[in-house]
XYZ file of N, CA, C and O in Angstrom:
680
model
N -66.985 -62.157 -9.061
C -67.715 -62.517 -7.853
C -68.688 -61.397 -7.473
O -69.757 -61.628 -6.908
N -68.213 -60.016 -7.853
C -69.231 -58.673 -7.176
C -70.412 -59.173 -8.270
O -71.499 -59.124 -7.695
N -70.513 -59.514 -9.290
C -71.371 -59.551 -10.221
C -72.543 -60.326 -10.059
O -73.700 -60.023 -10.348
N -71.956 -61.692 -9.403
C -72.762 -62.442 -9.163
C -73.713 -62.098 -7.888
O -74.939 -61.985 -7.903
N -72.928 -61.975 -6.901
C -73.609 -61.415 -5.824
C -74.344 -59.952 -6.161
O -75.253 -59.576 -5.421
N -74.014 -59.311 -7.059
C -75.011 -57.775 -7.496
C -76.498 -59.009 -7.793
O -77.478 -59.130 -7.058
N -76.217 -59.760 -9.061
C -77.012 -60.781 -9.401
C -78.374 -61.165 -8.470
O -79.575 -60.909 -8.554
N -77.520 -61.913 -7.547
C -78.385 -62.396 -6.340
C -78.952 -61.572 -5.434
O -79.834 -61.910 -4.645
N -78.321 -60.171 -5.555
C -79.164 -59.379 -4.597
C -80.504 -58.725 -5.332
O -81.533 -58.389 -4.745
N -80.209 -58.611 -6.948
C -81.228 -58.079 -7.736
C -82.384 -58.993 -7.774
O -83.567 -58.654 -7.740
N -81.831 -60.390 -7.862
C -83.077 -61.390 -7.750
C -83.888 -61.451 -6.457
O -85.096 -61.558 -6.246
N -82.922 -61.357 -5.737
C -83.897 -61.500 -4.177
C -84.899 -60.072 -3.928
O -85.960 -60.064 -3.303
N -84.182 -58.777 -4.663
C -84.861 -58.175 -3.910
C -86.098 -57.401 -4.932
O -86.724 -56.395 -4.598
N -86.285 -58.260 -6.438
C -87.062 -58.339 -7.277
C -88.294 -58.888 -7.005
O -89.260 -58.798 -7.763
N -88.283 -59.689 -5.505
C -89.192 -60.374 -5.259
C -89.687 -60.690 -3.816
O -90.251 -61.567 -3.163
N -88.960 -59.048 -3.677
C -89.364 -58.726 -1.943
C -90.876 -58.162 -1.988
O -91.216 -57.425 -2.914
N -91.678 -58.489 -1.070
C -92.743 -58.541 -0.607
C -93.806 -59.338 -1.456
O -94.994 -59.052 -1.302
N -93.464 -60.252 -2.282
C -94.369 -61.361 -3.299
C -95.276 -62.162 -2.474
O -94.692 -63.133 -1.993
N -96.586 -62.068 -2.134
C -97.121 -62.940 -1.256
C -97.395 -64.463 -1.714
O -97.381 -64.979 -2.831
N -97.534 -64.748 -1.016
C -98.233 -66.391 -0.753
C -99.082 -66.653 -1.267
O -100.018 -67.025 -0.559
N -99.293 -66.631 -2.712
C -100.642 -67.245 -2.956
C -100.650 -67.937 -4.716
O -99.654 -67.996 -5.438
N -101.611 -68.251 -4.968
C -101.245 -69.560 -6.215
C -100.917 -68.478 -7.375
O -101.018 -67.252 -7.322
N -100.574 -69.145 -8.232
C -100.715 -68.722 -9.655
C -101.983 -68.350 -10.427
O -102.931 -68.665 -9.708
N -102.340 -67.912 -11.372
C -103.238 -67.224 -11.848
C -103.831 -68.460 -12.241
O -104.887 -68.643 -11.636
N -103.483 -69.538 -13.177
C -104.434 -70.636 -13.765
C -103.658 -71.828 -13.856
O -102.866 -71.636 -12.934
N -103.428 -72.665 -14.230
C -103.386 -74.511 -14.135
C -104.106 -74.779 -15.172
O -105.287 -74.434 -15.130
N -103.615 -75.432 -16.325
C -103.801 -76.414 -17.162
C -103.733 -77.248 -17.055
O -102.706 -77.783 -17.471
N -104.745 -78.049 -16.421
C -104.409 -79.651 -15.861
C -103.990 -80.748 -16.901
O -103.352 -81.777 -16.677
N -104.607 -80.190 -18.349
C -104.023 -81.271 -19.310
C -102.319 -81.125 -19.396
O -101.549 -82.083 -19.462
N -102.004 -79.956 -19.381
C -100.389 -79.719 -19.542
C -99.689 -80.512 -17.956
O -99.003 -81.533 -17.997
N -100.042 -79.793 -16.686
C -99.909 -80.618 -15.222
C -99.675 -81.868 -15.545
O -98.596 -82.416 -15.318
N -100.861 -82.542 -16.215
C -100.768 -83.915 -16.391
C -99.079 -84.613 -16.559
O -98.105 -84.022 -17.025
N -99.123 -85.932 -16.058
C -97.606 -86.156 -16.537
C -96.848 -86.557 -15.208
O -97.257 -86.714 -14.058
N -95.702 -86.657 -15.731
C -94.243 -86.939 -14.424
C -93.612 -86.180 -14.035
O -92.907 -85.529 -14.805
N -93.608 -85.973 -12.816
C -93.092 -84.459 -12.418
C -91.567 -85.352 -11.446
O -91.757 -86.210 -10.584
N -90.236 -84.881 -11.870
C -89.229 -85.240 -10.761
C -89.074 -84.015 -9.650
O -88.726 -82.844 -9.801
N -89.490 -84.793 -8.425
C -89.609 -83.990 -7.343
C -88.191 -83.391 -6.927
O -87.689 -84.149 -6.097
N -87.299 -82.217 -7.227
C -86.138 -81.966 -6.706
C -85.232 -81.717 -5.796
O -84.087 -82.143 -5.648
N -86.169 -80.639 -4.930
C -86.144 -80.798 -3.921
C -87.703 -80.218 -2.923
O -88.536 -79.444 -3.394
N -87.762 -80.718 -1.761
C -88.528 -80.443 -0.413
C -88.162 -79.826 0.410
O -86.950 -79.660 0.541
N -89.214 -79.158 1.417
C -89.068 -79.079 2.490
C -90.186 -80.482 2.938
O -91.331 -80.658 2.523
N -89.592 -81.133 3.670
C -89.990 -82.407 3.843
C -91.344 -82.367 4.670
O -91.431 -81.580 5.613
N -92.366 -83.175 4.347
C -93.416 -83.740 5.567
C -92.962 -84.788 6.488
O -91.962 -85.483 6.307
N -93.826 -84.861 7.566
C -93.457 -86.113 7.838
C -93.260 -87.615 7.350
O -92.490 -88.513 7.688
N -94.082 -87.528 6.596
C -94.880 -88.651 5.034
C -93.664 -88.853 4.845
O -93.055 -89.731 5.458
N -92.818 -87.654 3.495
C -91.543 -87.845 2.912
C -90.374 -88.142 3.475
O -89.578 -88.884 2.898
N -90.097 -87.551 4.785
C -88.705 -87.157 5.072
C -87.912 -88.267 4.699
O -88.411 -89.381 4.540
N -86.788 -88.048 4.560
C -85.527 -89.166 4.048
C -85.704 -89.590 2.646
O -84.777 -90.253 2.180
N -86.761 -89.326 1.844
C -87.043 -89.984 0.594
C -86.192 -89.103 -0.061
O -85.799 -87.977 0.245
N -85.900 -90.085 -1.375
C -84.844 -89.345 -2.250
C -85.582 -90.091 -4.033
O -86.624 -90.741 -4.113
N -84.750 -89.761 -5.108
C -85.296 -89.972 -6.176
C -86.885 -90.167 -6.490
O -87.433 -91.077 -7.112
N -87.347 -89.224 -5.972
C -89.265 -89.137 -5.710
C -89.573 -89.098 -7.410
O -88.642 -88.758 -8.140
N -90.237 -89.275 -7.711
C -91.346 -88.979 -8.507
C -92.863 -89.378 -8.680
O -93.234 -90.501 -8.336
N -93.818 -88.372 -9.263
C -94.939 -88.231 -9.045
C -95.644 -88.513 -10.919
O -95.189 -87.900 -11.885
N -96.343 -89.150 -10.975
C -97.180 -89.068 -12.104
C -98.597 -89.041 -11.627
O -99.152 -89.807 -10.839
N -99.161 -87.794 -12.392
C -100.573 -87.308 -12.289
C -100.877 -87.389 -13.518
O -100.335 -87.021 -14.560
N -102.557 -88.339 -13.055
C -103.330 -88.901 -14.496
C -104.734 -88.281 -13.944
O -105.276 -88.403 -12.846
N -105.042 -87.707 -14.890
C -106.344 -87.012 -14.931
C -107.606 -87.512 -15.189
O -107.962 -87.344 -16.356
N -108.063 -87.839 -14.771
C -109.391 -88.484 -14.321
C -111.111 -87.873 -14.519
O -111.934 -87.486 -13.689
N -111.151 -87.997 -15.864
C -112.056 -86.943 -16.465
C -113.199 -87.834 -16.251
O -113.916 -87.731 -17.246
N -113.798 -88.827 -15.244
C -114.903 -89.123 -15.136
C -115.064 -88.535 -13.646
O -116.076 -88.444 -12.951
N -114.030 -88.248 -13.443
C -114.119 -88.462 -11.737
C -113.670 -86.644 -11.440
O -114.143 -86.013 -10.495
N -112.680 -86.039 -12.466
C -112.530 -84.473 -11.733
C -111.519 -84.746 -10.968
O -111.507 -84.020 -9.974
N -110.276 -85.831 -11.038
C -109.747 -85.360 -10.353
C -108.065 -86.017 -10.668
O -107.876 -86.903 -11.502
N -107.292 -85.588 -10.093
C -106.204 -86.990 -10.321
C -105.430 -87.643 -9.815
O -104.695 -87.363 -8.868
N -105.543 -88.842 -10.563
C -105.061 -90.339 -9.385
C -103.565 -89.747 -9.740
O -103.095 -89.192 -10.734
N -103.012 -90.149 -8.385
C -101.856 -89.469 -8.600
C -101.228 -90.916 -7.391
O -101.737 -91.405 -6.383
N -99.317 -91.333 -8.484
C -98.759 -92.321 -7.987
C -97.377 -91.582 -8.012
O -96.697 -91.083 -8.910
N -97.214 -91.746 -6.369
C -95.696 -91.275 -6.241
C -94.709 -92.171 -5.881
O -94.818 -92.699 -4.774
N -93.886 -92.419 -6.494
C -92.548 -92.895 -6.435
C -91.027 -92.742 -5.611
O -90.276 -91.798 -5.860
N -90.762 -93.576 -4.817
C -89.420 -93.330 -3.972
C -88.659 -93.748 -4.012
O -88.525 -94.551 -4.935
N -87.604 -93.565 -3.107
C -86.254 -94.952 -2.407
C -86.586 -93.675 -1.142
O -87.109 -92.570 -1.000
N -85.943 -94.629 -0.486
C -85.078 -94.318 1.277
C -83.839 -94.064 1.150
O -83.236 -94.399 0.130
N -83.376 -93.566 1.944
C -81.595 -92.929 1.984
C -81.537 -95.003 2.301
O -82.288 -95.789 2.879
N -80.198 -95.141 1.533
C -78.819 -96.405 1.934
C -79.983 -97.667 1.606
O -79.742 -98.787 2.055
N -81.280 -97.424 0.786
C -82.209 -98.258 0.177
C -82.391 -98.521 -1.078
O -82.637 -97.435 -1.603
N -82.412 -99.329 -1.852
C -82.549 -99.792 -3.073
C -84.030 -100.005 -3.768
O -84.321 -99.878 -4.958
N -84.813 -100.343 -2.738
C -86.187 -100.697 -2.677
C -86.893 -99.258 -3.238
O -86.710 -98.143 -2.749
N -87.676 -99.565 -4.303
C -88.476 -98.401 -4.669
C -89.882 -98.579 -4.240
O -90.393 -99.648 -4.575
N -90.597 -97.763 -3.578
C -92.074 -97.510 -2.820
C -92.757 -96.894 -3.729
O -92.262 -96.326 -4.702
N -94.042 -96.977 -3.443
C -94.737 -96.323 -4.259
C -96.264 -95.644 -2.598
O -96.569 -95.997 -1.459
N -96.690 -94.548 -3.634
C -97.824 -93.855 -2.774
C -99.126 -94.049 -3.730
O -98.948 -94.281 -4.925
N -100.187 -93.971 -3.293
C -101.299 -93.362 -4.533
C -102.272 -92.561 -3.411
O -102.728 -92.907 -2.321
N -102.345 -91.613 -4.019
C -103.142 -90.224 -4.042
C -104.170 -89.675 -4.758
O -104.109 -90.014 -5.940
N -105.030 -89.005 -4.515
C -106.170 -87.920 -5.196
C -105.606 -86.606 -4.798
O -105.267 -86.275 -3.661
N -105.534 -85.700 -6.198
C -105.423 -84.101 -6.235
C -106.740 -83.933 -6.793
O -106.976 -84.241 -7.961
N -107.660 -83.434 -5.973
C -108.518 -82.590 -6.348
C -108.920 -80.919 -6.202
O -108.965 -80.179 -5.220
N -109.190 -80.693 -7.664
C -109.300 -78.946 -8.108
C -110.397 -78.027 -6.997
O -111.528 -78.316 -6.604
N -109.785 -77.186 -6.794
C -111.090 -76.509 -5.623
C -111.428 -75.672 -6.844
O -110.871 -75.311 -7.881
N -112.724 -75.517 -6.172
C -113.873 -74.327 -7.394
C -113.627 -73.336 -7.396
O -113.528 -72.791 -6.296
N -113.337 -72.359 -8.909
C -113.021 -70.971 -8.373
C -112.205 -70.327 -8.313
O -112.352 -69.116 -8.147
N -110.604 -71.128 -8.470
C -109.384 -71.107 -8.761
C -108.557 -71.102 -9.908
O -107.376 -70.787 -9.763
N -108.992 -71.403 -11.022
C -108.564 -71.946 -12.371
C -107.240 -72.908 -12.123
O -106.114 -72.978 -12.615
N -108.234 -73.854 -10.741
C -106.955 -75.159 -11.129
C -105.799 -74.635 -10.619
O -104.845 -75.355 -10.912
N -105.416 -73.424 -9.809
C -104.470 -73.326 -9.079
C -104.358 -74.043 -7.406
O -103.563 -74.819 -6.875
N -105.540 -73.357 -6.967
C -105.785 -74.355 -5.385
C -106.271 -75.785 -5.683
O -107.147 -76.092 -6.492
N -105.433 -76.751 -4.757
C -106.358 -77.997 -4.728
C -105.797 -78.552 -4.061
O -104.610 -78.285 -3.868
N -106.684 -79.958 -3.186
C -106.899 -80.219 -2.296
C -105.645 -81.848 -2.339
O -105.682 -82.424 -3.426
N -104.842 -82.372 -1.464
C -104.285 -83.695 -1.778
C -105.276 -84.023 -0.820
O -105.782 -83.391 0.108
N -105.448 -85.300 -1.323
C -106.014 -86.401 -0.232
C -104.647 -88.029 -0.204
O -104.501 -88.986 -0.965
N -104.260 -87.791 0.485
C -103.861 -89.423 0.858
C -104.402 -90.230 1.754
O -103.729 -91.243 1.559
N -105.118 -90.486 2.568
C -106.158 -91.038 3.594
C -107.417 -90.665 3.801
O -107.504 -89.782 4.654
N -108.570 -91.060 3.270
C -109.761 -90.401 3.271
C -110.438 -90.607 4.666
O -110.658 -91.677 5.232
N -110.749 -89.195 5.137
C -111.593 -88.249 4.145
C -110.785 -86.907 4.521
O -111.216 -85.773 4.312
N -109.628 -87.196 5.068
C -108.839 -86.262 4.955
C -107.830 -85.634 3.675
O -107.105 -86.389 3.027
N -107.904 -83.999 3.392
C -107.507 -83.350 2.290
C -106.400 -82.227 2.867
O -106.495 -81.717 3.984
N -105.488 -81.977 2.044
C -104.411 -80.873 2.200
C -104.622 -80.051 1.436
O -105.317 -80.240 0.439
N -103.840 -78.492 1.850
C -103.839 -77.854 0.586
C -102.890 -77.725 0.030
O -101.824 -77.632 0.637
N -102.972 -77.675 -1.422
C -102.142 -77.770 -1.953
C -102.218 -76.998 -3.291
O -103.079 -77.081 -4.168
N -100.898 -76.082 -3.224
C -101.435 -74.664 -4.034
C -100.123 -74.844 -4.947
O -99.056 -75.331 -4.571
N -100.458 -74.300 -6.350
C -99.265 -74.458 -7.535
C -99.011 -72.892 -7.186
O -99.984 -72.152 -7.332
N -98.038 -72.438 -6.828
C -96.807 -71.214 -6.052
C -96.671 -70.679 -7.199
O -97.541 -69.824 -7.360
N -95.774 -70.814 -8.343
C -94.843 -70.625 -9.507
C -95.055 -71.963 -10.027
O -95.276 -73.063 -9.522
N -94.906 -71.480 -11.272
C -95.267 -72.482 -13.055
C -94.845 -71.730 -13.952
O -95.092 -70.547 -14.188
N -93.805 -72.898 -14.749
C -93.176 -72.006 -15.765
C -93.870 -71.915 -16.819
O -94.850 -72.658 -16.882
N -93.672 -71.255 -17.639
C -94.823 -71.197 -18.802
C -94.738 -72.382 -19.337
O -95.795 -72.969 -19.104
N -94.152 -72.913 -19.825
C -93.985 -74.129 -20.345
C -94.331 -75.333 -19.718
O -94.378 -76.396 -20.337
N -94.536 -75.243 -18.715
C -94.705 -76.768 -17.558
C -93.634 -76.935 -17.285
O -93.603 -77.701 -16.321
N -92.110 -76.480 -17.765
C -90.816 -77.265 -16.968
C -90.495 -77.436 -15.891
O -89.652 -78.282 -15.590
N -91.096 -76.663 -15.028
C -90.910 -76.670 -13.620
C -92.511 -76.005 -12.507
O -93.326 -75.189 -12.939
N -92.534 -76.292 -11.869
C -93.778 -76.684 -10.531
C -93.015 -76.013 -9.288
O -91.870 -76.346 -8.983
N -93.801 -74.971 -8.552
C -93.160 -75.311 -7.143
C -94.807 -75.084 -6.412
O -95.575 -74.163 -6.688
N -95.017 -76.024 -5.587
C -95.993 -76.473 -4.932
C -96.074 -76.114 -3.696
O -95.287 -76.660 -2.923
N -96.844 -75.306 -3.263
C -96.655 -75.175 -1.417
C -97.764 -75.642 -1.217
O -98.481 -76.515 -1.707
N -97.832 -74.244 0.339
C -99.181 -74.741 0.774
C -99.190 -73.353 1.851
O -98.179 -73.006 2.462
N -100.781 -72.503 1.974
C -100.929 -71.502 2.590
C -100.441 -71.028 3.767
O -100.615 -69.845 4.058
N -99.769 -71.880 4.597
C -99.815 -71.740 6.222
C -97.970 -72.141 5.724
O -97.392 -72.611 6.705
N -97.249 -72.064 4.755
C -95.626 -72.483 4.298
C -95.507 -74.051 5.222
O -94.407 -74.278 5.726
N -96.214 -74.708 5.350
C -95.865 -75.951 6.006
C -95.016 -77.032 5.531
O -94.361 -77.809 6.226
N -95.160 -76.962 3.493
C -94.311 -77.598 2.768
C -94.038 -76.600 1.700
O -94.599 -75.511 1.577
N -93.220 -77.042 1.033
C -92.793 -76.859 -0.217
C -91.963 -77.855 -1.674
O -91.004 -78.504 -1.257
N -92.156 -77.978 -2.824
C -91.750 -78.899 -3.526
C -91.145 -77.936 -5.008
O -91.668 -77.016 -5.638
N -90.324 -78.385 -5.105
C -89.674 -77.415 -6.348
C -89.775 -79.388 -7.338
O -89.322 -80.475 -6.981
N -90.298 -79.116 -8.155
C -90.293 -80.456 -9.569
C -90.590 -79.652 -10.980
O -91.210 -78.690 -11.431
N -89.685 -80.754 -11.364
C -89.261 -80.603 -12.920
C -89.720 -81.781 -13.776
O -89.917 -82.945 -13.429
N -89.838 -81.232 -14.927
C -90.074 -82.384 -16.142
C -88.629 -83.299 -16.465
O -88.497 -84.211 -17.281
N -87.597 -82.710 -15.517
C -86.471 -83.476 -15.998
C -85.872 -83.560 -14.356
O -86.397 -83.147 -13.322
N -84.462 -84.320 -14.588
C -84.033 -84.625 -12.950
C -83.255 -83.516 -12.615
O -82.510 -83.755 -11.665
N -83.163 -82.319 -13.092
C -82.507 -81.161 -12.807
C -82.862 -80.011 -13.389
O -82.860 -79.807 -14.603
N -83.140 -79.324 -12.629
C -82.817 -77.669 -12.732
C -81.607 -76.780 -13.390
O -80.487 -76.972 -12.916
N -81.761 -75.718 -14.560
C -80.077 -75.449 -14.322
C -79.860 -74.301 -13.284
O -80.867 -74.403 -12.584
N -79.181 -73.353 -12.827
C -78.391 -72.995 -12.233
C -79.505 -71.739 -11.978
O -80.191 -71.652 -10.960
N -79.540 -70.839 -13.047
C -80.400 -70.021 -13.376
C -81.412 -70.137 -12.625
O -81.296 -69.527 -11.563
N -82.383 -70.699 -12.774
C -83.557 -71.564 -13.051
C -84.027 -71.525 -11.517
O -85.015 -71.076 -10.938
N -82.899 -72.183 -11.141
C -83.017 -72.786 -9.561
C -82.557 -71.490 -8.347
O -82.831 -71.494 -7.147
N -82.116 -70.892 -8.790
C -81.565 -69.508 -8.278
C -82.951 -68.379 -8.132
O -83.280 -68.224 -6.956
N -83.498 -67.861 -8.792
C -84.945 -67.563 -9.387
C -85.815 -68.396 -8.723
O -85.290 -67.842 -7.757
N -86.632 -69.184 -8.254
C -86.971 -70.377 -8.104
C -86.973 -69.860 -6.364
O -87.858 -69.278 -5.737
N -85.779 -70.278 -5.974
C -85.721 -69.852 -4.490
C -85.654 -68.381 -4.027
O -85.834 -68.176 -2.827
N -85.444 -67.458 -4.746
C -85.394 -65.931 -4.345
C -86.833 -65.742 -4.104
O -87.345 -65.281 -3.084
N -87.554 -66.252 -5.413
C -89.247 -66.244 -5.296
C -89.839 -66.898 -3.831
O -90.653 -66.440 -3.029
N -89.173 -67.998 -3.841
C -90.130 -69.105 -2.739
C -90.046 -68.317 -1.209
O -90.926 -68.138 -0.366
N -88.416 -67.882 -1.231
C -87.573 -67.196 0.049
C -88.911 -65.878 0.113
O -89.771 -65.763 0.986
N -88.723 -65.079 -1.014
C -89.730 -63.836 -0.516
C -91.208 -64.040 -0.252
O -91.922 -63.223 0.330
N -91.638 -65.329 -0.785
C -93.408 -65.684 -0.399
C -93.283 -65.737 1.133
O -94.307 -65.567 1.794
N -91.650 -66.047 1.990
C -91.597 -66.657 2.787
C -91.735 -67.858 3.359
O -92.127 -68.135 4.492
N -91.252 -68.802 2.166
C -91.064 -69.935 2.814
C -89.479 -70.272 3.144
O -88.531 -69.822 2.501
N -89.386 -71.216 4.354
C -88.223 -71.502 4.851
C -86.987 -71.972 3.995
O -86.686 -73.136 4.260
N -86.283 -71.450 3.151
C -85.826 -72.338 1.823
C -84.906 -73.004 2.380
O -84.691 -74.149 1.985
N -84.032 -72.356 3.590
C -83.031 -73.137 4.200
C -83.278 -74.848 4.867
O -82.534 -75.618 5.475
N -84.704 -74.930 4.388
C -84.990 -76.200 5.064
C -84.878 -77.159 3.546
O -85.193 -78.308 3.857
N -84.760 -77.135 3.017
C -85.204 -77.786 1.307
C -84.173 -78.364 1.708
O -83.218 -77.809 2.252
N -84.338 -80.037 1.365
C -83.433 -81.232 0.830
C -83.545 -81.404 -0.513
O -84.506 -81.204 -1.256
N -82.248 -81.871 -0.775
C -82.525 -82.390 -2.281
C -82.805 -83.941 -2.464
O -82.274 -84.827 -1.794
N -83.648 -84.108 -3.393
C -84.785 -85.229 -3.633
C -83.108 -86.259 -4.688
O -83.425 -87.315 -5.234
N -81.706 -85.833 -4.804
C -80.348 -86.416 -5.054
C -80.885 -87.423 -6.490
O -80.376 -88.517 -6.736
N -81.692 -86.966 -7.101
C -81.757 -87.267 -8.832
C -80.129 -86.571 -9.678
O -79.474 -85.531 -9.734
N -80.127 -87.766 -10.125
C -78.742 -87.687 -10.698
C -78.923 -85.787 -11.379
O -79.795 -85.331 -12.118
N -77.910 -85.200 -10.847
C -77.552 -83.876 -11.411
C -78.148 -83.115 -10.683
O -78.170 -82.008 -11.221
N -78.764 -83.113 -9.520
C -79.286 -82.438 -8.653
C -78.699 -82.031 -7.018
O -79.381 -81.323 -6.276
């Protein structure tokens, strides 16, 4: 038990004073794809949604991508759907960009941490208003997800607020 907790204190404090701001670059062809949303700190939009997922299709006439998100409701069976525009701000390498769900209104929306690989996304936003931890699969392992929040906790976002998006193994 001292080990683990040595563990968790080395991670957290590996990543004391890490500011708020995107990742170095975004490969939107790799981005591209189905991301399972794991967990949130919820919007108003989301709250209560559970088994989310998001597929972003890249839109190379247009610059941008149509993006269709996927739900249920808590004690609901019914699956919803959203559609969205993520568009790239200039200047960023595809780290900042803008959601639009109701035009001509846009959010920001900044890629936080990206694993090298694409396996995992955590998505905020400058002012910590949200946050989204998603994976290429419906779970995180242990590791992974531990790391993950020590990072998000020291950008300062609220981690104690994160629901889990309850994808089997999550």
């Amino acid at each position: 038990m001292k080990s683990i907790c040595t563990i968790l204190l080395f991670i957290a404090t590996s990543f004391a004073g890490v500011p708020n701001k995107p990742v170095e670059r975004v490969d939107i062809k790799k981005y591209s794809g189905r991301w399972y949303s794991l967990y949130s700190i919820p919007t108003a939009f989301d709250k209560g949604s559970i088994e989310t997922t998001t597929n972003y299709t890249w839109n190379d006439n247009k610059e941008y991508f149509d993006v269709v998100t996927t739900y249920k409701k808590a004690n609901d069976t019914e699956l919803h759907s959203v559609k969205s525009k993520l568009f790239l701000v200039e200047n960023t390498n595809n780290a900042e960009m803008k959601a639009q769900f109701l035009w001509p209104f846009k959010v920001d929306y900044w890629v936080v941490d990206l694993a090298p690989d694409y396996s995992y996304v955590v998505v905020g936003h400058p002012d910590h208003k949200f946050l989204f931890i998603m994976s290429r699969k419906p779970s995180l392992d242990k590791k992974t997800y531990d790391t993950v929040i020590a990072k998000c906790k020291a950008m300062g976002y609220p981690v104690e607020k994160l629901t889990s998006q309850k994808h089997g193994g999550s």
